[in-house]
Coordinates of C-alpha atoms in Angstrom, one line a residue:
Chain A
M1 CA 0.0 0.0 0.0
N2 CA 2.8 2.3 0.9
A3 CA 4.5 1.8 -2.5
A4 CA 1.2 2.4 -4.2
V5 CA 0.7 5.7 -2.4
K6 CA 4.3 6.7 -3.2
S7 CA 4.0 6.0 -6.9
L8 CA 0.6 7.4 -7.5
G9 CA 1.2 10.3 -5.0
L10 CA 4.0 11.5 -7.1
S11 CA 2.9 10.8 -10.7
L12 CA -0.8 11.9 -10.5
P13 CA -0.2 15.4 -9.1
G14 CA 2.8 15.7 -11.5
F15 CA 0.5 14.8 -14.4
V16 CA -2.1 17.3 -13.3
L17 CA 0.5 20.0 -12.8
F18 CA 2.2 19.6 -16.2
A19 CA -1.1 19.2 -18.0
A20 CA -2.4 22.4 -16.5
L21 CA 0.9 24.2 -17.2
G22 CA 0.9 22.9 -20.8
L23 CA -2.7 23.9 -21.4
S24 CA -2.3 27.4 -20.0
L25 CA 0.9 28.2 -21.7
A26 CA 0.2 26.4 -24.9
D27 CA -0.6 29.2 -27.4
G28 CA 2.4 29.7 -29.6
S29 CA 4.9 28.4 -27.1
G30 CA 6.5 26.2 -29.7
W31 CA 8.5 23.1 -28.7
A32 CA 8.6 24.2 -25.0
G33 CA 4.8 23.6 -24.9
V34 CA 5.2 20.2 -26.6
A35 CA 7.9 19.3 -24.0
L36 CA 5.5 20.2 -21.2
A37 CA 2.8 18.0 -22.8
L38 CA 5.2 15.1 -23.2
A39 CA 6.2 15.4 -19.6
A40 CA 2.6 15.3 -18.6
V41 CA 2.1 12.2 -20.9
V42 CA 5.0 10.4 -19.3
L43 CA 3.8 11.1 -15.8
G44 CA 0.3 10.1 -16.8
W45 CA 1.6 6.8 -18.1
F46 CA 3.4 6.3 -14.8
T47 CA 0.1 6.9 -13.1
I48 CA -1.6 4.2 -15.3
R49 CA 1.3 1.8 -14.5
G50 CA 0.8 2.5 -10.8
L51 CA -2.9 1.8 -11.1
A52 CA -2.1 -1.4 -13.0
A53 CA 0.5 -2.5 -10.5
H54 CA -1.4 -1.9 -7.3
F55 CA -5.1 -1.6 -8.0
S56 CA -5.8 -3.8 -11.0
A57 CA -8.4 -5.7 -9.1
Q58 CA -10.4 -2.6 -8.2
R59 CA -13.4 -1.6 -10.3
W60 CA -12.6 2.2 -10.2
A61 CA -9.0 1.5 -11.4
R62 CA -10.3 -0.6 -14.3
L63 CA -12.6 2.3 -15.2
G64 CA -10.0 5.0 -14.5
A65 CA -7.1 3.6 -16.6
P66 CA -8.8 4.0 -20.0
I67 CA -10.2 7.4 -19.1
L68 CA -6.8 8.5 -18.0
L69 CA -5.3 7.3 -21.3
G70 CA -8.0 9.3 -23.2
L71 CA -7.2 12.4 -21.1
L72 CA -3.5 11.9 -21.9
I73 CA -4.2 11.8 -25.6
I74 CA -6.5 14.8 -25.5
V75 CA -3.9 16.9 -23.5
L76 CA -1.1 16.0 -25.9
W77 CA -3.3 16.7 -28.9
E78 CA -4.6 20.1 -27.5
V79 CA -1.2 21.4 -26.4
T80 CA 0.7 20.2 -29.4
V81 CA -1.8 21.7 -31.9
R82 CA -1.9 25.0 -30.1
A83 CA 1.8 25.2 -29.3
L84 CA 3.0 24.5 -32.8
A85 CA 0.1 26.4 -34.3
V86 CA -0.8 23.5 -36.5
P87 CA -3.1 24.8 -39.3
F88 CA -6.8 24.4 -38.5
V89 CA -7.5 22.6 -41.7
I90 CA -5.1 19.8 -40.7
L91 CA -6.1 19.2 -37.1
P92 CA -8.3 21.3 -35.0
P93 CA -7.7 21.2 -31.2
P94 CA -10.2 19.3 -29.1
S95 CA -11.4 22.5 -27.5
A96 CA -12.5 23.9 -30.9
I97 CA -14.4 20.7 -31.6
A98 CA -16.1 20.9 -28.2
V99 CA -17.1 24.5 -28.9
K100 CA -18.3 23.6 -32.4
M101 CA -20.4 20.8 -30.9
S102 CA -22.0 23.0 -28.3
T103 CA -22.8 25.8 -30.8
S104 CA -24.3 23.6 -33.5
L105 CA -26.4 21.3 -31.4
P106 CA -29.6 21.8 -33.6
T107 CA -27.7 20.8 -36.8
L108 CA -26.1 17.8 -35.1
W109 CA -29.5 16.7 -33.8
A110 CA -31.1 17.1 -37.2
D111 CA -28.3 15.0 -38.8
L112 CA -28.6 12.4 -36.1
V113 CA -32.4 12.0 -36.7
Q114 CA -32.0 11.8 -40.5
T115 CA -29.1 9.3 -40.5
V116 CA -29.5 7.3 -37.4
V117 CA -33.2 7.2 -36.6
K118 CA -34.6 7.3 -40.2
G119 CA -31.8 5.6 -42.1
A120 CA -29.9 3.3 -39.9
L121 CA -32.5 2.2 -37.3
S122 CA -35.3 1.5 -39.8
G123 CA -33.0 -0.4 -42.1
Y124 CA -31.5 -2.3 -39.1
V125 CA -34.9 -3.4 -37.8
L126 CA -36.1 -4.4 -41.3
G127 CA -32.9 -6.2 -42.2
C128 CA -32.4 -8.0 -38.9
G129 CA -36.1 -8.9 -38.8
A130 CA -36.1 -10.2 -42.3
A131 CA -32.9 -12.2 -41.7
F132 CA -34.3 -13.7 -38.5
L133 CA -37.6 -14.7 -40.2
T134 CA -35.7 -16.2 -43.2
A135 CA -33.5 -18.2 -40.9
I136 CA -36.6 -19.7 -39.1
A137 CA -38.3 -20.3 -42.5
I138 CA -35.4 -22.3 -43.9
D139 CA -34.9 -24.0 -40.5
R140 CA -37.0 -27.0 -41.6
S141 CA -35.0 -27.6 -44.8
P142 CA -31.5 -28.9 -44.2
F143 CA -31.0 -28.8 -47.9
L144 CA -31.6 -25.0 -48.1
Q145 CA -29.5 -24.5 -45.0
R146 CA -26.5 -26.3 -46.4
G147 CA -26.7 -24.1 -49.5
L148 CA -27.5 -20.8 -47.8
L149 CA -24.8 -20.9 -45.1
P150 CA -21.8 -20.9 -47.5
V151 CA -23.4 -18.4 -49.8
G152 CA -24.3 -16.2 -46.8
N153 CA -20.8 -16.5 -45.3
F154 CA -19.4 -15.5 -48.7
V155 CA -21.7 -12.5 -49.1
A156 CA -21.1 -11.4 -45.6
A157 CA -17.4 -11.0 -46.5
L158 CA -18.1 -8.9 -49.7
P159 CA -17.9 -5.2 -49.9
I160 CA -21.7 -4.8 -49.8
I161 CA -21.2 -1.1 -49.2
G162 CA -20.6 -0.9 -53.0
T163 CA -24.3 -1.4 -53.6
A164 CA -24.9 2.1 -52.2
P165 CA -24.7 3.9 -55.5
I166 CA -27.2 1.5 -57.1
L167 CA -29.6 1.6 -54.2
V168 CA -29.4 5.4 -54.1
M169 CA -30.3 5.4 -57.8
W170 CA -33.3 3.2 -57.1
F171 CA -34.7 4.6 -53.9
G172 CA -33.9 8.3 -54.3
F173 CA -31.8 10.6 -52.2
D174 CA -33.8 10.5 -49.0
W175 CA -33.6 8.1 -46.1
Q176 CA -35.3 5.2 -47.9
S177 CA -32.2 4.5 -49.9
K178 CA -30.0 4.6 -46.8
A179 CA -32.4 2.1 -45.1
A180 CA -32.1 -0.1 -48.2
V181 CA -28.3 -0.1 -48.0
V182 CA -28.5 -0.9 -44.3
V183 CA -30.8 -3.8 -45.0
A184 CA -28.4 -5.2 -47.6
M185 CA -25.5 -4.8 -45.2
V186 CA -27.0 -6.4 -42.1
F187 CA -29.1 -9.2 -43.8
F188 CA -26.4 -11.8 -44.3
P189 CA -24.3 -11.5 -41.1
M190 CA -27.6 -11.7 -39.2
L191 CA -28.9 -14.7 -41.3
V192 CA -25.7 -16.7 -40.9
N193 CA -25.6 -16.1 -37.1
T194 CA -29.2 -17.0 -36.6
V195 CA -28.9 -20.2 -38.7
A196 CA -25.8 -21.2 -36.8
G197 CA -27.6 -20.5 -33.5
L198 CA -30.6 -22.6 -34.4
A199 CA -28.3 -25.5 -35.0
E200 CA -26.7 -25.1 -31.5
T201 CA -28.8 -27.5 -29.5
T202 CA -27.3 -30.9 -28.6
A203 CA -28.8 -34.3 -29.5
M204 CA -29.5 -34.9 -25.8
Q205 CA -31.6 -31.8 -25.5
R206 CA -33.6 -32.5 -28.6
D207 CA -34.2 -36.1 -27.4
L208 CA -35.5 -34.7 -24.2
M209 CA -38.0 -32.5 -26.1
H210 CA -38.9 -35.6 -28.1
T211 CA -39.6 -37.7 -25.0
Y212 CA -41.9 -34.8 -23.9
A213 CA -43.8 -35.3 -27.2
A214 CA -43.1 -31.6 -27.9
S215 CA -44.3 -30.4 -31.3
Y216 CA -41.9 -28.6 -33.7
R217 CA -43.3 -25.3 -32.6
Q218 CA -42.8 -26.1 -28.9
T219 CA -39.2 -27.3 -29.5
L220 CA -38.5 -24.1 -31.5
F221 CA -39.9 -21.7 -28.9
K222 CA -38.8 -23.5 -25.7
L223 CA -35.5 -24.9 -26.6
R224 CA -34.0 -23.9 -29.9
L225 CA -34.7 -20.1 -30.0
P226 CA -33.5 -19.6 -26.4
A227 CA -30.4 -21.6 -27.2
A228 CA -29.8 -19.5 -30.4
M229 CA -29.9 -16.2 -28.5
P230 CA -26.2 -15.8 -27.9
F231 CA -25.7 -16.2 -31.7
V232 CA -28.6 -13.9 -32.5
F233 CA -27.1 -11.2 -30.2
N234 CA -23.7 -11.6 -31.8
G235 CA -25.4 -11.0 -35.2
L236 CA -27.3 -8.0 -33.8
K237 CA -24.1 -6.5 -32.4
I238 CA -22.1 -6.9 -35.6
S239 CA -25.0 -5.5 -37.5
S240 CA -25.3 -2.4 -35.3
T241 CA -21.9 -1.2 -36.4
L242 CA -22.5 -2.1 -40.0
A243 CA -25.9 -0.2 -39.9
L244 CA -24.2 3.1 -38.9
I245 CA -21.4 2.6 -41.5
G246 CA -23.9 1.8 -44.2
A247 CA -26.2 4.8 -43.4
I248 CA -23.3 7.3 -43.3
V249 CA -21.4 6.0 -46.3
A250 CA -24.5 5.8 -48.5
E251 CA -25.0 9.5 -48.0
F252 CA -21.7 10.1 -49.8
F253 CA -23.5 9.0 -52.9
G254 CA -26.3 11.5 -52.7
S255 CA -28.6 12.8 -49.9
P256 CA -30.9 15.6 -48.9
T257 CA -29.1 18.5 -47.4
V258 CA -29.2 17.0 -43.9
G259 CA -27.5 13.9 -42.5
M260 CA -24.2 12.9 -40.9
G261 CA -22.6 11.6 -44.1
F262 CA -23.8 14.6 -46.0
R263 CA -22.4 17.0 -43.3
I264 CA -19.1 15.1 -43.2
S265 CA -18.5 15.2 -47.0
T266 CA -19.6 18.9 -47.4
S267 CA -17.7 20.1 -44.4
V268 CA -14.6 18.3 -45.6
G269 CA -15.1 20.2 -48.9
Q270 CA -15.3 23.5 -47.0
L271 CA -12.3 22.5 -44.8
A272 CA -14.5 23.0 -41.8
L273 CA -12.8 20.2 -40.0
D274 CA -14.2 21.0 -36.5
M275 CA -17.7 20.2 -37.9
V276 CA -16.3 16.9 -39.3
W277 CA -14.8 16.0 -36.0
A278 CA -18.0 17.0 -34.2
E279 CA -20.0 14.6 -36.4
I280 CA -17.5 11.8 -35.8
V281 CA -17.7 12.3 -32.0
V282 CA -21.5 12.1 -32.3
A283 CA -21.2 8.9 -34.5
A284 CA -18.8 7.4 -31.9
I285 CA -21.2 8.1 -29.1
V286 CA -24.2 6.8 -30.9
G287 CA -22.3 3.7 -32.0
S288 CA -21.1 2.9 -28.5
A289 CA -24.5 3.6 -27.0
F290 CA -26.2 1.3 -29.6
Y291 CA -23.8 -1.5 -29.0
G292 CA -23.8 -1.0 -25.3
S293 CA -27.6 -1.2 -25.0
L294 CA -27.6 -4.4 -27.1
A295 CA -25.0 -5.8 -24.7
I296 CA -27.2 -4.9 -21.7
I297 CA -30.2 -6.6 -23.3
E298 CA -28.1 -9.6 -24.1
K299 CA -27.0 -9.8 -20.5
G300 CA -30.7 -10.0 -19.4
V301 CA -31.7 -12.5 -22.1
T302 CA -28.8 -14.9 -22.1
F303 CA -28.0 -14.8 -18.4
W304 CA -27.6 -18.6 -18.4
H305 CA -24.8 -18.6 -20.9
P306 CA -21.2 -19.3 -19.6
S307 CA -19.9 -16.1 -21.1
Q308 CA -22.3 -14.0 -19.0
R309 CA -21.8 -15.8 -15.7
G310 CA -18.2 -14.5 -15.5
Chain B
M1 CA -19.6 -32.6 -49.8
R2 CA -21.5 -33.5 -53.0
R3 CA -24.8 -32.8 -51.3
N4 CA -23.4 -29.5 -50.2
I5 CA -22.4 -28.5 -53.7
L6 CA -25.9 -29.4 -54.9
S7 CA -27.6 -27.2 -52.4
I8 CA -25.2 -24.3 -52.9
L9 CA -25.9 -24.5 -56.6
T10 CA -29.7 -24.6 -55.9
V11 CA -29.4 -21.4 -53.8
V12 CA -27.2 -19.7 -56.4
A13 CA -29.6 -20.7 -59.2
A14 CA -32.5 -19.4 -57.1
I15 CA -30.8 -16.0 -56.6
V16 CA -29.9 -15.7 -60.4
G17 CA -33.5 -16.6 -61.2
L18 CA -34.9 -14.0 -58.9
W19 CA -32.5 -11.5 -60.4
Y20 CA -33.8 -12.2 -63.9
A21 CA -37.4 -12.0 -62.7
A22 CA -36.7 -8.7 -60.9
C23 CA -35.3 -7.2 -64.2
I24 CA -38.7 -7.3 -65.8
P25 CA -40.6 -4.9 -63.4
M26 CA -37.5 -2.8 -62.8
N27 CA -36.9 -2.1 -66.4
M28 CA -40.5 -2.1 -67.6
H29 CA -41.0 1.6 -67.8
E30 CA -38.1 2.0 -70.2
A31 CA -39.2 -1.0 -72.2
T32 CA -42.7 0.3 -72.7
Q33 CA -41.3 3.7 -73.6
R34 CA -39.2 2.1 -76.4
A35 CA -42.0 -0.2 -77.6
Q36 CA -44.3 2.8 -78.0
R37 CA -41.7 4.8 -79.9
A38 CA -41.3 1.7 -82.2
G39 CA -45.1 1.9 -82.8
V40 CA -46.2 -1.1 -80.6
E41 CA -49.4 -0.6 -78.7
V42 CA -48.9 -0.2 -75.0
T43 CA -51.4 -0.1 -72.2
P44 CA -51.8 2.5 -70.7
A45 CA -51.0 4.7 -73.6
T46 CA -49.4 7.8 -72.1
A47 CA -46.1 8.0 -70.4
S48 CA -47.5 10.0 -67.5
E49 CA -50.1 7.4 -66.7
R50 CA -47.4 4.7 -66.8
L51 CA -45.2 6.7 -64.4
Q52 CA -48.1 6.5 -61.9
M53 CA -48.0 2.8 -62.0
G54 CA -45.6 0.4 -60.3
G55 CA -43.3 -1.7 -62.3
I56 CA -45.1 -5.0 -61.4
A57 CA -48.5 -3.7 -62.5
L58 CA -47.1 -2.4 -65.7
A59 CA -45.4 -5.7 -66.4
L60 CA -48.6 -7.6 -65.8
K61 CA -50.5 -5.3 -68.2
N62 CA -47.9 -5.7 -71.0
P63 CA -46.8 -9.4 -70.9
T64 CA -45.7 -9.2 -74.6
L65 CA -43.1 -6.6 -73.9
W66 CA -41.1 -8.5 -71.3
R67 CA -38.3 -9.2 -73.7
G68 CA -37.7 -5.4 -74.0
S69 CA -36.7 -5.4 -70.3
F70 CA -33.4 -7.1 -71.1
G71 CA -30.5 -5.8 -73.1
Q72 CA -31.1 -2.1 -72.5
D73 CA -28.1 0.3 -72.5
R74 CA -28.8 1.9 -69.2
P75 CA -31.2 -0.4 -67.4
R76 CA -32.2 0.3 -63.8
L77 CA -31.3 -3.3 -63.1
P78 CA -28.9 -4.9 -65.6
S79 CA -29.5 -8.7 -66.1
P80 CA -26.8 -11.1 -65.0
D81 CA -25.6 -11.9 -68.5
Q82 CA -25.1 -8.1 -69.2
V83 CA -23.0 -7.8 -66.1
V84 CA -21.0 -10.9 -66.9
T85 CA -20.4 -9.8 -70.5
E86 CA -19.3 -6.4 -69.3
L87 CA -17.0 -8.0 -66.7
W88 CA -15.5 -10.2 -69.4
N89 CA -15.1 -7.4 -71.9
T90 CA -13.3 -5.2 -69.4
T91 CA -11.1 -7.9 -67.9
G92 CA -10.4 -11.1 -69.8
A93 CA -11.1 -9.8 -73.3
M94 CA -8.9 -6.8 -72.8
A95 CA -6.1 -8.9 -71.2
L96 CA -6.2 -11.2 -74.2
S97 CA -5.9 -8.3 -76.6
G98 CA -2.9 -7.0 -74.6
R99 CA -4.6 -4.0 -73.1
A100 CA -4.9 -5.3 -69.5
M101 CA -3.5 -2.0 -68.1
S102 CA -5.6 0.3 -70.2
K103 CA -7.7 2.9 -68.3
R104 CA -10.9 1.1 -69.3
S105 CA -9.8 -2.2 -68.0
L106 CA -11.1 -3.4 -64.6
V107 CA -7.8 -5.3 -64.2
F108 CA -6.1 -1.9 -64.0
H109 CA -8.7 -0.4 -61.6
G110 CA -8.7 -3.6 -59.5
W111 CA -4.9 -3.4 -59.3
I112 CA -5.0 0.2 -58.1
T113 CA -7.4 -0.8 -55.3
L114 CA -5.6 -4.0 -54.5
S115 CA -2.3 -2.3 -54.1
A116 CA -3.7 0.1 -51.5
T117 CA -5.6 -2.8 -49.8
L118 CA -2.4 -4.9 -49.5
L119 CA -0.2 -2.1 -48.4
G120 CA -2.7 -1.0 -45.7
F121 CA -3.4 -4.6 -44.7
V122 CA 0.4 -5.3 -44.1
F123 CA 0.7 -2.1 -42.1
G124 CA -2.4 -2.6 -40.1
T125 CA -1.7 -6.3 -39.3
G126 CA 1.9 -5.5 -38.3
L127 CA 0.9 -2.7 -36.0
G128 CA -1.9 -4.8 -34.6
I129 CA 0.3 -7.7 -33.7
I130 CA 2.9 -5.4 -32.1
L131 CA 0.2 -3.7 -30.0
A132 CA -1.3 -7.1 -29.1
V133 CA 2.1 -8.3 -27.9
G134 CA 2.4 -5.1 -25.8
I135 CA -1.0 -5.5 -24.3
V136 CA -0.3 -9.1 -23.3
H137 CA 3.0 -8.2 -21.7
S138 CA 2.1 -5.0 -19.9
R139 CA -0.8 -4.8 -17.5
A140 CA -0.9 -1.1 -17.8
M141 CA -1.4 -1.3 -21.5
D142 CA -4.0 -4.0 -21.1
M143 CA -6.0 -1.9 -18.6
S144 CA -5.8 1.4 -20.6
V145 CA -5.5 0.5 -24.3
M146 CA -7.7 -2.6 -24.5
P147 CA -11.0 -0.9 -23.6
W148 CA -10.4 1.6 -26.4
A149 CA -9.6 -1.1 -28.9
I150 CA -12.8 -2.9 -28.1
A151 CA -14.8 0.4 -28.1
S152 CA -13.4 1.3 -31.4
Q153 CA -15.1 -1.7 -32.9
T154 CA -18.4 -0.3 -32.1
I155 CA -18.0 3.1 -33.8
P156 CA -18.4 3.8 -37.5
I157 CA -14.7 4.6 -38.1
L158 CA -15.2 4.5 -41.8
A159 CA -16.8 8.0 -41.5
L160 CA -13.3 9.3 -40.9
A161 CA -12.2 8.3 -44.5
P162 CA -13.0 11.6 -46.3
M163 CA -11.2 13.6 -43.7
I164 CA -8.1 11.5 -43.8
I165 CA -8.0 11.8 -47.6
V166 CA -8.5 15.6 -47.6
V167 CA -6.1 16.3 -44.7
L168 CA -3.3 14.1 -46.2
N169 CA -4.0 15.8 -49.5
S170 CA -3.4 19.2 -48.0
I171 CA 0.0 18.2 -46.7
G172 CA 0.9 16.8 -50.1
L173 CA 0.2 13.1 -49.8
Q174 CA -1.9 11.7 -52.6
G175 CA -2.8 8.5 -54.4
L176 CA -1.8 5.2 -52.7
I177 CA -0.8 6.3 -49.2
P178 CA -4.1 7.9 -47.9
K179 CA -6.1 4.9 -49.1
A180 CA -3.6 2.5 -47.5
I181 CA -3.8 4.4 -44.2
I182 CA -7.6 4.0 -44.2
S183 CA -7.2 0.3 -45.0
A184 CA -4.6 -0.1 -42.3
Y185 CA -6.8 1.6 -39.8
L186 CA -9.8 -0.6 -40.6
S187 CA -7.8 -3.9 -40.4
F188 CA -5.9 -2.8 -37.3
F189 CA -8.5 -3.3 -34.6
P190 CA -9.8 -6.8 -35.6
V191 CA -6.2 -8.0 -35.5
V192 CA -5.5 -6.4 -32.1
V193 CA -8.6 -7.9 -30.5
G194 CA -8.0 -11.4 -32.2
M195 CA -4.3 -11.5 -31.4
V196 CA -4.8 -10.6 -27.7
K197 CA -7.2 -13.5 -27.4
G198 CA -4.8 -15.7 -29.3
L199 CA -1.7 -14.8 -27.3
R200 CA -3.7 -15.5 -24.1
A201 CA -4.9 -18.9 -25.5
P202 CA -2.1 -21.0 -23.8
G203 CA -3.4 -22.6 -20.6
M204 CA -1.9 -22.3 -17.1
M205 CA -0.3 -25.7 -17.5
Q206 CA 1.6 -24.7 -20.6
L207 CA 2.7 -21.4 -19.2
D208 CA 3.9 -23.2 -16.0
L209 CA 5.8 -25.7 -18.1
M210 CA 7.6 -22.8 -19.7
R211 CA 8.4 -21.5 -16.3
T212 CA 9.9 -24.8 -15.2
Y213 CA 12.1 -24.6 -18.3
N214 CA 13.3 -21.2 -17.0
A215 CA 12.2 -19.7 -20.3
T216 CA 12.4 -15.9 -20.6
R217 CA 9.4 -13.9 -21.6
G218 CA 10.8 -13.6 -25.1
Q219 CA 11.1 -17.3 -25.4
T220 CA 7.6 -17.9 -24.0
L221 CA 6.4 -15.5 -26.6
W222 CA 8.2 -17.1 -29.6
K223 CA 7.8 -20.7 -28.6
L224 CA 4.4 -20.8 -27.0
R225 CA 2.3 -17.8 -27.3
L226 CA 2.8 -16.9 -31.0
P227 CA 2.3 -20.5 -32.3
A228 CA -0.7 -20.9 -30.1
S229 CA -2.2 -17.7 -31.5
M230 CA -2.1 -18.8 -35.1
P231 CA -5.8 -19.9 -35.5
Y232 CA -6.9 -16.6 -33.9
L233 CA -4.5 -14.6 -36.1
F234 CA -5.9 -16.2 -39.3
A235 CA -9.5 -15.7 -38.2
S236 CA -8.8 -12.0 -37.7
L237 CA -6.7 -11.7 -40.9
K238 CA -9.8 -12.8 -42.9
I239 CA -11.9 -10.1 -41.3
G240 CA -9.0 -7.7 -41.6
I241 CA -8.4 -8.2 -45.3
S242 CA -12.1 -7.7 -46.3
A243 CA -12.2 -4.6 -44.0
S244 CA -9.0 -3.3 -45.8
L245 CA -10.7 -3.8 -49.2
I246 CA -13.7 -1.9 -48.0
G247 CA -11.4 0.9 -46.7
A248 CA -9.6 1.2 -50.0
I249 CA -12.9 1.3 -52.0
V250 CA -14.5 3.9 -49.7
G251 CA -11.2 5.8 -49.6
E252 CA -11.6 6.4 -53.4
L253 CA -15.0 8.0 -53.0
P254 CA -14.6 11.4 -51.4
T255 CA -11.9 12.9 -53.6
G256 CA -13.6 12.0 -56.8
A257 CA -10.7 9.8 -57.7
V258 CA -10.6 8.6 -61.3
R259 CA -8.8 5.3 -60.8
G260 CA -9.8 2.3 -58.7
L261 CA -12.9 0.1 -58.3
G262 CA -14.5 2.7 -56.0
A263 CA -13.9 5.4 -58.6
R264 CA -15.6 3.2 -61.2
M265 CA -18.6 2.9 -59.0
L266 CA -18.7 6.7 -58.4
T267 CA -18.3 7.7 -62.1
G268 CA -20.9 5.0 -62.9
S269 CA -23.3 6.6 -60.6
Y270 CA -22.6 10.1 -61.9
Y271 CA -23.3 9.1 -65.5
G272 CA -26.1 6.6 -64.9
Q273 CA -23.9 3.7 -66.2
T274 CA -25.5 1.0 -64.2
I275 CA -23.8 -1.8 -65.9
Q276 CA -20.4 -0.2 -65.1
I277 CA -21.4 0.0 -61.4
W278 CA -22.5 -3.6 -61.3
S279 CA -19.4 -4.9 -63.0
A280 CA -17.2 -2.9 -60.6
L281 CA -19.2 -4.3 -57.7
F282 CA -18.7 -7.8 -58.9
A283 CA -15.0 -7.2 -59.6
A284 CA -14.7 -6.0 -55.9
A285 CA -16.6 -9.1 -54.8
I286 CA -14.4 -11.4 -56.8
L287 CA -11.3 -9.6 -55.4
A288 CA -12.6 -10.0 -51.9
A289 CA -13.3 -13.7 -52.4
I290 CA -9.8 -14.3 -53.9
L291 CA -8.2 -12.4 -51.0
V292 CA -10.1 -14.2 -48.2
G293 CA -9.7 -17.5 -50.1
T294 CA -5.9 -17.0 -50.3
I295 CA -5.7 -16.4 -46.6
G296 CA -7.8 -19.5 -46.0
L297 CA -5.4 -21.6 -48.1
I298 CA -2.4 -20.2 -46.3
Q299 CA -4.1 -20.9 -43.0
R300 CA -4.8 -24.5 -44.0
R301 CA -1.2 -25.1 -45.0
I302 CA 0.4 -23.5 -42.0
L303 CA -1.9 -25.0 -39.4
K304 CA -1.4 -28.4 -41.1
R305 CA 2.3 -28.1 -40.9
M306 CA 2.1 -27.0 -37.3
G307 CA 0.0 -30.0 -36.6
M308 CA -3.0 -27.9 -35.4
Q309 CA -5.4 -29.2 -38.0
P310 CA -5.8 -32.7 -39.4

């Protein structure tokens, strides 16, 4: 404990001090400012090492270490950009991005609704739902399954995002075409996972259902669908990332004058990089929140699975 | 195996059949337009009335004109044979006549995209393995970097592509390198996550054995951890290479590049050359299949030689 206090007691205040010095003196200080930031980074890294060496079992340390690393990077980024006066069009400092985010909240919100709620979410629900139902529909035909699984695996590895220009041509510039791209992107990963999940029960378990004289439907609902849930959630989680990528990239091929992909491509054109970064921060937050909420639901649904019992 | 091939062929045949069937309603408006210009009677008689109708209804009213849905110059949905013909004309036929590297050849565009993909893949994989080794050996890195690596999988990082291209362009980097950076960046995270899992795959018993041999950490890494991680490495390499290809294609979109498969899709969508988009899409799909297949072959050979696979 004493060693822990000694190492953290020196490195943490040192990090805070140097970070504060660096941030306050940053503007135009040249390499001296960068040196201050680097000193702060080194001390911060010592803090993380101290946390890892002495508190790795603690919950707060497990949470604190990645946050500290994020802080290190932000301090280094902010101070370096301001100290060396890096042109704004190459890399805006984090503070400018934060200011931009707070001043353009209505725009960001409108883009979020257009791209995420209308484009990505509707496509995600349609695509995942269709894939799930298809998997159940072909469940009774081993012949179709044997054919569809390799084809599905193959298609899941293809650059489906390339269908975006075609679908934009078919469904117009608005959110419908984005939803279509998302459907095309999430369908096969979801299908493959669900089919694999439905095949997950053991012969013993199916025999037990047989001795109960359970019908196909009963076996499906009471045994095989629950057993498939870890796979289904795996597919849902993979699809959540794909859905956002699909909706954003499809907007590069044509969109109404609102939407995250539209804003990114036009802001890049105007060299308004703070706006681009602001959209990326929003996309990151939405993506993590989407994935995180799926993980929470998964925890509730598949509480019996070994991976959840920890 | 024979049964598998039969069912795969059935599924593929069903998809091609559906595609041909879909061509009729998709291209029916254009087909009726032409038939009318050629003096054939069309129901309903005016173009504006036909525009009100859906493609399926129009196709049902004019069953004699179905043939006109195929073989158009700029169909909304080209038929499979048109796409295959275009693919052959721009690859095999051009290669046979010695113009494989002409600007109209998909071999040329495919090579542009492939070179960026491979360069980025090598960089991303190398960095990913190095970072994974660091994470496995340093608890501080494990605690601070690993959560970010996992979180990064949940955010749509592809949205960064336009910015990377434009920023690198403004400091004078053009062509191959920016695309390779996007590719590297996309293939990097799957490799990190997979390799960390793989390097941790050896059990307690095996690690203890290395200890009784008085092996150094380097020896444990080379002789136990790295060999044990091979199956995980190859699994993530397959994800990584298709992610790299997607990165290279998307990297070609925002600058209005004129070379590469992504550029073919983009110019195709500007000029309504649907057949060109589809053939570029299929070229990308074939490229992805070849890349993933090659890694699968290497995987089979290496794991066989290592005695990890029968």
